[in-house]
Coordinates of C-alpha atoms in Angstrom, one line a residue:
Chain A
M1 CA 0.0 0.3 0.0
S2 CA 2.5 2.2 1.3
R3 CA 4.3 2.0 -2.2
C4 CA 1.2 2.5 -3.9
V5 CA 1.2 6.1 -2.5
E6 CA 4.9 6.4 -3.1
E7 CA 4.1 5.4 -6.6
T8 CA 1.6 7.9 -7.4
S9 CA 3.3 10.7 -5.3
T10 CA 5.9 10.0 -7.3
T11 CA 4.2 9.8 -10.3
I12 CA 2.2 13.4 -9.2
S13 CA 6.0 15.3 -9.4
N14 CA 6.4 14.2 -12.4
L15 CA 3.2 15.2 -14.1
R16 CA 4.1 19.0 -12.2
A17 CA 7.4 18.7 -13.7
L18 CA 6.9 18.5 -17.3
Q19 CA 3.2 21.0 -16.2
Q20 CA 5.8 23.8 -15.5
K21 CA 7.7 23.0 -18.2
L22 CA 5.2 22.9 -21.0
D23 CA 3.8 25.8 -19.4
Q24 CA 7.2 27.9 -20.4
Q25 CA 8.0 26.8 -23.5
L26 CA 4.3 27.0 -24.6
N27 CA 5.3 31.1 -23.0
E28 CA 8.3 31.5 -25.3
D29 CA 6.1 30.1 -28.2
I30 CA 3.8 32.9 -27.0
N31 CA 6.4 35.3 -27.2
E32 CA 7.8 34.3 -30.1
K33 CA 5.2 34.2 -32.1
M34 CA 4.2 37.9 -30.5
Y35 CA 8.0 38.8 -31.9
W36 CA 6.6 38.4 -35.2
K37 CA 3.6 39.3 -35.2
R38 CA 5.0 42.6 -33.7
K39 CA 8.0 42.9 -36.6
C40 CA 5.4 41.6 -39.4
E41 CA 3.5 44.9 -37.8
L42 CA 6.6 47.2 -38.2
L43 CA 7.4 46.5 -41.8
E44 CA 4.0 46.9 -42.5
Q45 CA 4.7 50.2 -41.9
E46 CA 7.3 50.8 -43.3
V47 CA 6.2 49.8 -46.5
K48 CA 2.9 52.0 -46.8
D49 CA 5.0 54.8 -45.5
L50 CA 7.6 53.8 -48.4
K51 CA 4.4 53.2 -51.1
S52 CA 3.0 56.7 -50.1
K53 CA 5.7 58.1 -51.0
K54 CA 6.2 56.9 -53.7
T55 CA 3.4 57.3 -55.7
E56 CA 2.3 60.6 -54.2
P57 CA 4.1 63.2 -56.6
V58 CA 4.5 66.8 -55.3
R59 CA 2.2 68.4 -57.8
S60 CA -0.4 67.0 -60.3
K61 CA -0.5 67.6 -63.6
I62 CA -0.4 70.7 -65.4
A63 CA -2.4 70.7 -68.7
T64 CA -0.7 73.5 -70.6
M65 CA 2.4 75.0 -70.5
S66 CA 2.6 78.2 -69.2
S67 CA 5.7 80.8 -70.1
E68 CA 3.8 82.8 -67.1
V69 CA 7.6 83.5 -64.6
V70 CA 6.1 82.8 -60.9
D71 CA 8.0 80.4 -58.4
S72 CA 5.1 77.4 -58.9
N73 CA 5.8 77.0 -63.1
P74 CA 7.5 74.6 -63.9
Y75 CA 7.8 75.7 -66.9
S76 CA 8.2 79.0 -67.3
R77 CA 12.1 78.9 -68.1
L78 CA 11.6 76.7 -71.1
M79 CA 9.2 78.5 -72.0
A80 CA 11.3 81.3 -71.9
L81 CA 13.3 80.0 -75.3
Q82 CA 10.3 81.4 -77.4
R83 CA 10.2 84.4 -75.6
M84 CA 14.0 85.1 -76.7
G85 CA 13.4 83.5 -80.3
I86 CA 15.5 80.2 -80.0
V87 CA 12.2 77.4 -80.4
D88 CA 8.9 79.2 -82.3
N89 CA 6.4 77.0 -80.3
Y90 CA 7.8 75.0 -76.8
Q91 CA 5.3 73.5 -76.4
D92 CA 5.1 71.0 -79.3
I93 CA 7.1 68.8 -76.8
R94 CA 4.3 68.2 -75.5
N95 CA 3.2 66.1 -78.4
Y96 CA 6.4 64.2 -78.9
T97 CA 7.0 60.6 -77.7
V98 CA 10.6 60.1 -77.8
A99 CA 11.8 55.7 -77.5
V100 CA 15.5 55.9 -75.4
V101 CA 16.7 52.3 -75.4
G102 CA 19.0 51.9 -72.7
V103 CA 18.4 53.2 -69.1
G104 CA 22.4 53.0 -67.4
G105 CA 24.7 55.9 -67.6
V106 CA 23.5 57.8 -70.3
G107 CA 19.9 56.6 -70.9
S108 CA 18.9 57.6 -67.4
V109 CA 20.5 61.3 -67.3
T110 CA 18.8 61.2 -71.1
S111 CA 15.8 60.5 -69.5
E112 CA 15.8 62.4 -66.8
M113 CA 16.5 65.7 -69.3
L114 CA 13.9 64.8 -71.5
T115 CA 11.6 64.0 -68.7
R116 CA 12.5 67.7 -66.9
C117 CA 12.3 69.3 -70.3
G118 CA 8.9 68.2 -69.8
V119 CA 8.8 65.4 -73.0
G120 CA 4.7 64.2 -74.4
K121 CA 5.6 60.6 -73.5
L122 CA 8.4 58.8 -72.9
I123 CA 9.3 54.4 -73.8
L124 CA 12.2 52.6 -71.7
F125 CA 13.9 49.9 -72.3
D126 CA 16.4 47.3 -69.9
Y127 CA 16.4 44.1 -69.0
D128 CA 19.1 44.9 -66.1
K129 CA 19.0 45.8 -62.2
V130 CA 20.0 48.4 -60.2
E131 CA 23.4 47.9 -58.2
L132 CA 26.0 49.2 -55.5
A133 CA 28.3 49.5 -59.3
N134 CA 26.1 51.2 -60.9
M135 CA 26.2 54.4 -57.9
N136 CA 29.4 56.7 -59.6
R137 CA 27.0 56.8 -61.9
L138 CA 24.5 59.9 -61.7
F139 CA 20.6 59.2 -61.6
F140 CA 19.9 55.8 -59.3
T141 CA 20.4 55.8 -55.5
P142 CA 21.9 52.9 -53.4
E143 CA 18.5 51.9 -52.1
Q144 CA 17.6 50.9 -55.9
S145 CA 19.9 48.3 -55.4
G146 CA 17.9 45.5 -56.8
L147 CA 15.3 46.9 -58.0
S148 CA 15.2 47.1 -62.3
K149 CA 16.4 49.7 -63.9
V150 CA 13.3 51.0 -65.7
E151 CA 10.6 50.7 -62.7
A152 CA 12.8 52.6 -60.0
A153 CA 13.6 55.3 -63.0
R154 CA 9.8 55.4 -63.8
D155 CA 9.6 55.9 -59.9
T156 CA 11.6 58.8 -60.4
L157 CA 11.3 60.3 -63.0
T158 CA 7.2 60.0 -62.8
N159 CA 7.8 62.5 -58.8
I160 CA 9.7 65.1 -61.2
N161 CA 7.3 65.6 -64.1
P162 CA 4.2 64.5 -63.9
D163 CA 3.4 64.7 -67.1
V164 CA 5.3 62.7 -68.9
E165 CA 3.4 59.0 -70.0
I166 CA 5.8 57.3 -69.4
H167 CA 6.4 53.0 -70.3
V168 CA 8.3 50.9 -69.1
H169 CA 10.2 47.1 -70.8
N170 CA 11.4 44.6 -68.8
Y171 CA 13.1 42.3 -71.0
N172 CA 16.0 42.1 -73.8
I173 CA 16.0 43.2 -77.5
T174 CA 18.3 41.3 -79.2
H175 CA 16.0 38.0 -78.0
V176 CA 14.6 36.4 -80.6
D177 CA 11.2 36.9 -78.1
H178 CA 11.1 40.3 -77.5
F179 CA 12.8 42.0 -81.1
D180 CA 8.7 41.5 -83.1
H181 CA 7.2 43.7 -79.8
F182 CA 10.1 46.6 -79.6
M183 CA 9.8 46.3 -83.1
N184 CA 6.1 47.0 -82.7
T185 CA 6.1 48.8 -79.9
I186 CA 8.7 51.7 -81.9
G187 CA 6.4 51.7 -85.0
T188 CA 3.5 52.2 -82.6
G189 CA 4.3 53.9 -79.4
G190 CA 4.1 57.0 -80.9
L191 CA 0.8 60.2 -78.4
Q192 CA -2.1 59.3 -81.4
G193 CA -0.7 55.7 -81.9
N194 CA 2.0 56.5 -84.8
S195 CA 5.5 56.0 -84.6
V196 CA 7.5 56.8 -81.4
D197 CA 9.5 60.3 -83.2
I198 CA 12.9 59.1 -82.2
V199 CA 14.8 56.1 -80.9
L200 CA 17.9 57.1 -78.8
S201 CA 20.1 54.6 -77.9
C202 CA 21.8 54.3 -75.1
V203 CA 23.1 50.7 -74.8
D204 CA 26.6 50.0 -74.0
N205 CA 27.6 46.6 -76.9
F206 CA 27.4 46.0 -80.4
E207 CA 25.1 43.7 -79.7
A208 CA 21.9 45.7 -79.1
R209 CA 22.9 48.1 -81.2
M210 CA 23.1 45.7 -84.0
A211 CA 19.0 44.9 -83.0
I212 CA 18.1 48.7 -82.3
N213 CA 19.2 49.8 -86.1
Q214 CA 17.9 46.8 -87.8
A215 CA 14.4 47.9 -86.3
C216 CA 15.0 51.2 -86.7
N217 CA 16.0 50.1 -90.7
E218 CA 13.1 48.2 -90.9
L219 CA 10.7 50.5 -89.9
G220 CA 12.4 53.4 -91.7
Q221 CA 12.3 54.9 -88.1
V222 CA 15.2 58.2 -86.6
W223 CA 17.4 58.0 -83.9
I224 CA 20.5 58.7 -82.8
E225 CA 22.9 56.7 -81.5
S226 CA 25.6 57.8 -78.7
G227 CA 27.8 55.8 -76.6
V228 CA 31.2 56.5 -73.9
S229 CA 34.1 54.1 -74.8
E230 CA 35.7 51.3 -72.5
N231 CA 38.3 53.4 -71.3
A232 CA 35.3 56.0 -70.2
V233 CA 38.0 59.6 -71.8
S234 CA 36.2 59.1 -75.2
G235 CA 32.3 59.6 -76.9
H236 CA 30.1 60.3 -79.1
I237 CA 26.9 60.9 -80.8
Q238 CA 25.8 59.8 -84.7
L239 CA 22.3 60.7 -85.9
I240 CA 20.7 57.9 -88.1
H241 CA 17.9 58.1 -90.8
P242 CA 17.6 55.3 -93.1
G243 CA 18.5 55.4 -96.1
R244 CA 20.3 59.1 -96.0
T245 CA 22.9 59.4 -94.1
A246 CA 24.7 55.5 -93.0
C247 CA 23.6 53.8 -90.9
F248 CA 25.1 51.5 -87.8
S249 CA 26.2 48.6 -89.9
C250 CA 27.5 50.6 -92.9
A251 CA 30.6 50.5 -92.1
P252 CA 32.6 49.1 -88.8
P253 CA 32.1 51.7 -85.6
L254 CA 33.4 55.0 -85.6
I255 CA 36.8 55.6 -82.8
V256 CA 36.8 59.4 -81.3
A257 CA 40.8 58.9 -80.9
S258 CA 42.3 59.5 -77.3
K259 CA 45.4 60.5 -78.6
I260 CA 46.9 57.8 -75.9
D261 CA 48.1 54.4 -78.0
E262 CA 46.7 51.9 -77.8
K263 CA 49.6 49.4 -77.1
T264 CA 49.9 51.1 -73.3
L265 CA 46.4 50.3 -73.0
K266 CA 46.1 47.8 -69.8
R267 CA 42.6 46.2 -70.7
E268 CA 44.4 43.0 -69.3
G269 CA 42.5 43.7 -65.9
V270 CA 39.9 45.0 -66.3
C271 CA 36.9 45.6 -69.5
A272 CA 35.2 49.0 -69.0
A273 CA 35.3 51.6 -66.5
S274 CA 33.1 54.4 -66.9
L275 CA 32.7 57.7 -65.5
P276 CA 29.8 60.1 -64.3
T277 CA 31.9 63.1 -66.1
T278 CA 32.1 62.0 -69.8
M279 CA 28.2 59.8 -69.1
G280 CA 26.8 63.5 -68.7
V281 CA 28.5 64.6 -71.5
V282 CA 27.3 62.7 -74.1
A283 CA 23.3 62.5 -72.7
G284 CA 24.2 66.3 -72.9
L285 CA 24.2 66.2 -76.1
L286 CA 22.3 63.8 -77.2
V287 CA 19.5 65.2 -75.8
Q288 CA 20.5 68.1 -77.3
N289 CA 20.4 67.5 -80.3
T290 CA 17.2 65.0 -79.8
L291 CA 15.2 68.7 -78.4
K292 CA 16.9 71.0 -81.9
Y293 CA 16.0 68.0 -84.0
L294 CA 12.1 67.1 -82.8
L295 CA 12.3 71.6 -81.8
K296 CA 13.5 72.7 -85.4
F297 CA 16.0 74.8 -84.2
G298 CA 19.5 75.5 -85.1
E299 CA 21.9 72.3 -87.2
V300 CA 21.2 69.7 -85.8
T301 CA 24.6 67.0 -85.9
E302 CA 24.5 63.9 -87.3
Y303 CA 28.7 62.8 -86.1
L304 CA 29.9 64.5 -82.9
G305 CA 32.7 62.7 -81.1
Y306 CA 34.5 64.0 -77.8
N307 CA 37.7 63.7 -76.7
A308 CA 37.5 63.8 -73.2
L309 CA 41.8 64.0 -72.3
N310 CA 42.1 67.5 -75.6
D311 CA 38.4 68.3 -75.2
F312 CA 38.5 67.7 -79.0
F313 CA 35.2 67.4 -80.6
P314 CA 35.4 65.8 -84.4
Q315 CA 32.3 66.7 -86.9
F316 CA 31.2 64.2 -89.8
N317 CA 28.6 63.4 -92.2
L318 CA 28.4 60.0 -92.9
K319 CA 26.9 58.5 -96.7
P320 CA 25.4 55.6 -96.2
N321 CA 27.5 52.1 -98.0
P322 CA 25.7 51.1 -100.5
T323 CA 26.4 47.6 -100.3
C324 CA 25.9 47.7 -96.6
D325 CA 25.7 44.1 -94.7
S326 CA 22.1 45.8 -94.3
N327 CA 19.5 44.5 -96.7
A328 CA 16.4 46.6 -95.5
C329 CA 19.2 49.8 -95.5
L330 CA 20.1 49.0 -99.1
K331 CA 16.2 49.3 -99.4
Q332 CA 15.4 53.1 -97.2
Q333 CA 18.5 54.2 -99.0
K334 CA 16.6 53.3 -102.8
I335 CA 13.7 55.2 -100.9
W336 CA 15.4 57.8 -100.1
A337 CA 17.1 58.3 -103.5
E338 CA 13.1 58.4 -105.6
K339 CA 12.5 60.5 -102.9
A340 CA 14.6 63.2 -102.8
P341 CA 16.4 61.9 -106.8
V342 CA 18.9 65.0 -106.7
Q343 CA 20.4 65.1 -102.7
K344 CA 22.0 68.0 -101.9
E345 CA 25.2 66.4 -99.7
E346 CA 27.4 70.2 -98.9
E347 CA 30.2 68.6 -97.2
V348 CA 30.6 65.1 -99.3
V349 CA 33.4 63.1 -97.2
E350 CA 35.2 61.0 -99.9
E351 CA 33.9 58.3 -100.1
K352 CA 35.6 54.7 -99.3
V353 CA 34.9 50.9 -99.9
L354 CA 34.3 50.4 -96.0
H355 CA 32.8 46.7 -97.1
E356 CA 34.2 44.9 -100.2
E357 CA 32.8 41.4 -99.7
D358 CA 33.5 38.2 -101.9
W359 CA 32.4 35.2 -99.9
G360 CA 34.4 32.0 -99.9
I361 CA 38.1 32.4 -100.2
S362 CA 39.4 32.3 -97.0
V363 CA 39.3 33.2 -93.3
V364 CA 40.5 36.6 -92.3
D365 CA 42.3 37.5 -89.4
E366 CA 44.0 41.3 -88.7
E367 CA 47.8 40.1 -88.5
G368 CA 47.9 40.9 -92.5
G369 CA 48.8 44.9 -90.6
T370 CA 46.6 47.5 -91.8
T371 CA 48.3 51.2 -89.8
S372 CA 46.5 53.1 -88.2
E373 CA 46.3 55.7 -91.4
D374 CA 43.9 53.4 -93.6
L375 CA 41.6 53.3 -90.6
S376 CA 41.8 57.7 -90.7
V377 CA 38.2 59.4 -91.9
T378 CA 39.1 62.3 -90.9
E379 CA 40.6 64.7 -88.0
G380 CA 40.7 62.8 -84.4
L381 CA 38.6 59.8 -86.3
R382 CA 38.7 56.3 -87.4
L383 CA 36.9 53.4 -88.3
A384 CA 37.1 50.3 -84.7
Y385 CA 38.8 48.4 -87.6
T386 CA 38.5 47.9 -91.5
M387 CA 36.4 44.8 -93.5
D388 CA 40.2 44.9 -95.0
K389 CA 41.0 41.4 -97.1
A390 CA 43.7 42.2 -98.3
N391 CA 47.0 40.8 -97.5
N392 CA 44.9 37.9 -95.1
D393 CA 46.4 34.8 -94.4
N394 CA 44.7 32.5 -96.5
L395 CA 43.4 29.6 -94.4
Q396 CA 42.4 26.8 -95.9
E397 CA 38.5 26.2 -97.5
N398 CA 37.2 24.0 -95.9
L399 CA 33.3 24.6 -96.6
V400 CA 30.5 22.3 -94.4
S401 CA 28.6 19.9 -95.6
V402 CA 25.1 19.0 -94.5
D403 CA 24.4 15.7 -95.7
E404 CA 20.2 16.3 -97.1
G405 CA 19.1 12.9 -95.6
T406 CA 19.7 13.8 -91.8
S407 CA 17.4 15.5 -90.7
L408 CA 17.6 18.5 -87.3
E409 CA 16.6 16.4 -84.4
D410 CA 18.9 13.3 -85.9
L411 CA 22.1 15.4 -86.2
M412 CA 21.1 17.4 -82.7
K413 CA 20.7 13.8 -81.2
Q414 CA 24.1 13.2 -82.3
M415 CA 25.4 15.8 -80.7
N416 CA 24.2 15.0 -77.3
Q417 CA 25.3 11.8 -77.6
L418 CA 29.4 12.8 -78.3
Chain B
M1 CA 45.6 38.1 -81.7
V2 CA 45.4 34.7 -83.3
D3 CA 47.9 32.2 -82.6
A4 CA 49.5 29.7 -85.4
A5 CA 47.2 27.0 -83.2
T6 CA 44.9 29.0 -82.8
K7 CA 44.5 29.1 -86.7
K8 CA 45.2 25.4 -87.0
T9 CA 42.4 24.5 -85.0
L10 CA 40.3 27.5 -86.6
A11 CA 41.1 26.3 -90.1
A12 CA 39.9 22.8 -89.5
I13 CA 36.5 24.0 -88.5
P14 CA 34.2 23.2 -91.1
L15 CA 33.2 27.5 -92.8
L16 CA 29.2 28.3 -93.0
K17 CA 27.7 28.5 -96.0
T18 CA 24.2 30.2 -95.2
K19 CA 23.5 33.1 -94.3
A20 CA 20.2 33.1 -91.7
G21 CA 19.1 34.2 -88.3
P22 CA 16.9 32.6 -85.9
R23 CA 14.2 36.1 -87.6
D24 CA 14.7 34.1 -91.5
K25 CA 11.7 31.7 -90.6
E26 CA 12.7 29.7 -94.0
E27 CA 16.6 29.8 -94.0
W28 CA 17.3 29.2 -90.5
P29 CA 16.8 25.6 -90.5
M30 CA 19.4 24.6 -93.3
R31 CA 21.8 27.2 -91.3
L32 CA 21.2 25.5 -87.6
K33 CA 22.5 22.1 -89.4
E34 CA 25.0 23.7 -91.1
E35 CA 25.7 24.9 -87.0
V36 CA 25.2 21.2 -85.7
T37 CA 27.3 19.8 -87.9
S38 CA 30.4 22.1 -88.2
L39 CA 30.3 22.0 -84.4
I40 CA 29.5 17.2 -84.0
K41 CA 32.6 17.9 -86.0
Y42 CA 34.9 20.7 -84.1
I43 CA 33.8 18.3 -81.1
Q44 CA 35.6 14.9 -82.9
N45 CA 38.7 17.3 -84.1
N46 CA 39.2 18.2 -79.8
K47 CA 39.1 14.4 -79.2
E48 CA 41.4 13.3 -82.2
A49 CA 43.8 16.4 -80.7
D50 CA 43.0 15.0 -77.0
N51 CA 42.0 18.4 -76.7
D52 CA 38.0 18.1 -75.9
W53 CA 37.2 20.5 -73.6
L54 CA 33.3 20.9 -74.2
R55 CA 29.6 19.8 -74.0
I56 CA 27.0 21.6 -76.1
Q57 CA 22.9 21.3 -76.8
S58 CA 20.1 24.2 -78.1
N59 CA 16.3 24.5 -77.4
K60 CA 14.3 22.9 -80.9
E61 CA 14.7 26.3 -81.8
G62 CA 18.1 26.4 -82.0
T63 CA 17.7 29.8 -80.2
R64 CA 19.1 29.4 -76.8
W65 CA 22.7 27.0 -76.5
F66 CA 23.5 26.2 -72.5
G67 CA 26.3 22.9 -72.1
K68 CA 28.8 22.4 -70.3
C69 CA 32.6 23.5 -70.8
W70 CA 36.4 22.1 -68.6
Y71 CA 39.5 23.2 -67.6
I72 CA 42.1 21.5 -66.2
Q73 CA 45.1 21.8 -64.4
D74 CA 46.9 19.7 -61.9
Y75 CA 45.2 16.7 -63.4
K76 CA 42.3 18.2 -61.5
K77 CA 38.8 19.0 -64.5
Y78 CA 37.0 22.0 -63.8
E79 CA 34.0 22.1 -64.7
F80 CA 32.3 25.4 -66.0
E81 CA 27.7 25.5 -67.1
L82 CA 27.5 28.3 -70.2
E83 CA 24.9 29.4 -72.5
F84 CA 24.1 31.7 -74.0
D85 CA 21.5 33.1 -77.4
I86 CA 21.1 33.6 -80.6
P87 CA 20.9 37.9 -80.6
V88 CA 17.9 38.9 -83.9
T89 CA 21.1 40.3 -84.9
Y90 CA 23.1 37.2 -85.7
P91 CA 25.0 35.6 -88.2
S92 CA 26.0 39.1 -88.2
T93 CA 27.0 40.2 -84.2
A94 CA 28.5 36.8 -82.5
P95 CA 26.8 35.7 -79.5
E96 CA 27.6 36.2 -76.2
I97 CA 28.6 33.7 -74.2
A98 CA 27.8 33.2 -70.3
I99 CA 29.8 31.5 -67.7
P100 CA 27.0 33.1 -65.0
E101 CA 28.2 31.1 -62.0
L102 CA 31.2 32.7 -62.3
D103 CA 29.6 37.0 -62.5
G104 CA 30.6 38.7 -60.3
K105 CA 34.4 36.6 -60.0
T106 CA 36.3 38.1 -62.6
A107 CA 36.8 41.6 -64.0
K108 CA 36.8 40.2 -67.3
M109 CA 33.4 39.8 -67.7
Y110 CA 30.4 41.9 -68.0
R111 CA 27.1 41.6 -66.4
G112 CA 25.0 38.2 -66.2
G113 CA 28.6 37.0 -66.2
K114 CA 28.8 37.1 -70.3
I115 CA 32.3 36.6 -71.0
C116 CA 35.3 40.1 -72.1
L117 CA 36.7 38.7 -74.9
T118 CA 39.4 40.2 -76.5
E119 CA 39.6 43.8 -78.6
H120 CA 40.4 41.1 -81.5
F121 CA 37.6 38.9 -81.3
K122 CA 34.7 41.3 -82.7
P123 CA 36.7 42.6 -86.3
L124 CA 37.4 38.9 -86.2
W125 CA 33.9 38.4 -86.0
S126 CA 32.6 41.1 -88.7
R127 CA 35.3 40.2 -91.0
N128 CA 33.5 36.6 -91.7
A129 CA 31.0 36.5 -91.4
P130 CA 28.5 34.7 -92.2
K131 CA 30.9 32.1 -92.9
F132 CA 31.7 31.4 -89.3
G133 CA 29.5 30.2 -86.6
V134 CA 28.6 28.7 -83.1
A135 CA 31.9 27.0 -82.8
H136 CA 33.9 29.3 -84.3
A137 CA 32.7 31.9 -81.9
L138 CA 33.3 28.8 -78.9
A139 CA 37.0 28.5 -80.3
L140 CA 37.9 32.0 -80.5
G141 CA 35.9 32.8 -77.8
L142 CA 35.5 31.4 -74.8
G143 CA 38.3 28.8 -75.4
P144 CA 41.6 31.6 -75.1
W145 CA 39.0 33.7 -72.4
M146 CA 39.4 30.2 -70.2
A147 CA 42.5 30.1 -70.7
V148 CA 44.1 33.0 -69.4
E149 CA 41.1 33.4 -66.1
V150 CA 40.7 30.2 -65.1
P151 CA 44.1 29.6 -64.1
E152 CA 43.6 33.4 -62.6
L153 CA 40.8 31.9 -61.1
I154 CA 41.7 29.0 -59.2
K155 CA 45.5 31.3 -58.6
R156 CA 43.2 33.6 -56.4
G157 CA 41.5 31.0 -54.7
V158 CA 37.9 32.5 -55.9
V159 CA 37.1 29.1 -58.1
V160 CA 38.2 25.5 -55.5
H161 CA 38.1 22.1 -57.2
K162 CA 35.2 20.0 -56.2
D163 CA 37.3 17.6 -53.5
D164 CA 38.6 21.0 -52.2
Q165 CA 36.0 21.8 -51.3
P166 CA 34.7 22.2 -46.6
S167 CA 32.4 19.3 -47.2
G168 CA 28.9 20.3 -45.3
E169 CA 27.0 22.6 -45.2

């Protein structure tokens, strides 16, 4: 009997200990739950605050641009251009649509300038995200890291000027899946469903420039190409009017001579340097030329280079190449020739045959030793390379012969099984 | 710069005949057949020369390519996944080959792990378009890049062989 009582009391005390332990654990769980609940509430509040900050522009939309000079009028200084006789009708800028391809060091500043000028509609294309590595350039801020460039830009720009209609596209235009949409947007993205008024190329690579070139050649769309060299000390803008001026594939890219001996340039360690100054200058030149083109004042430049080391600005006119690699360019050349049979090109720069192709002889490399003089087009400007096939090392011709009887699927299978 | 060895490798890769990009619906399949035939030959050449260093395949449209490439140093094989898209302006412009897993580990890369090619690659490609294909891009672009960058990445300890990596989570 006493043994039974003893056992029962041990069980009771064990159960009590267990109960205590469970209570303690429950308390801890409740505390933790409370902690996370509170944390969630705080974060939600923070998001709400940030959102309200973002979505409420400081001012409401303004229906017509006024030239009244008062502190509250964001357009008074722009409308003064009209009073001074520089521009005939500044307000026309509201009818224009500009597409900016590439919203990086040059494109973001370009978009900001156009937004502050009060352009009617801006269409932005970029597939990149904002990174801390971009902070040596203008426009984006560290808090925007991780956001897509086009969306971050839209937020900032809408806040600066809510009158500008901003559309953004977050994709790579060189992809087969996006190119048609890109072309369609250029062709119908204007304010009245017409084509955009001008495309500005602010991309940082050859492939994207060629994609813009192809789209604009096919559409007959005027565009301005811009670029900053990888050593960050030169840049350029180039107006391309398909058929009338050289397109981007009429000749190898032009290089603004930096007067640095190429051999001393240490390219081994890195691919690209950048400076906010050079990019700001190029964006300024690009938007200036755009304003002149759209609002029809001053002289619209066809090619303007910028050499930062010598403060030299070479200018140049480029005629289209009748043997251009792009069929769409040749088609535009024909259309233009019919439109303007007597071409009034004031300053005809000596035309060089840049592109003599005869397919099927040999593989060529540059060891033939082209001198820099071969590449020079005007003072301070040269071609990136020649398409010259002279002095090449003849390699044995080795053309592929495709087995007609084998299907593509079988060939692919064969390749996968290697 | 193309050295004698590369030139020899290059000469053995069949050149392509059809000038067509992925937007040329009619001629692209023919170009694709040439691409694959040329690639098979290139990989076979590599095997014969005891220099097998890559495998590659594409989606059925031939617009997206992916595969593996490897580099051998001190009897250890370092393997990387590679990928690239065929741009709309191909073959006027070369594909931009990427090794995403090395993104941010070397300055000789653009965002997304696209390899930074020598200044000589693009002129060489332009001069030889449209006869150069994917096999040429790999032989002239990726091959020399790996030969220079991978030993450097190993030396800096940024790339560690999978057997030498600390085990566990």
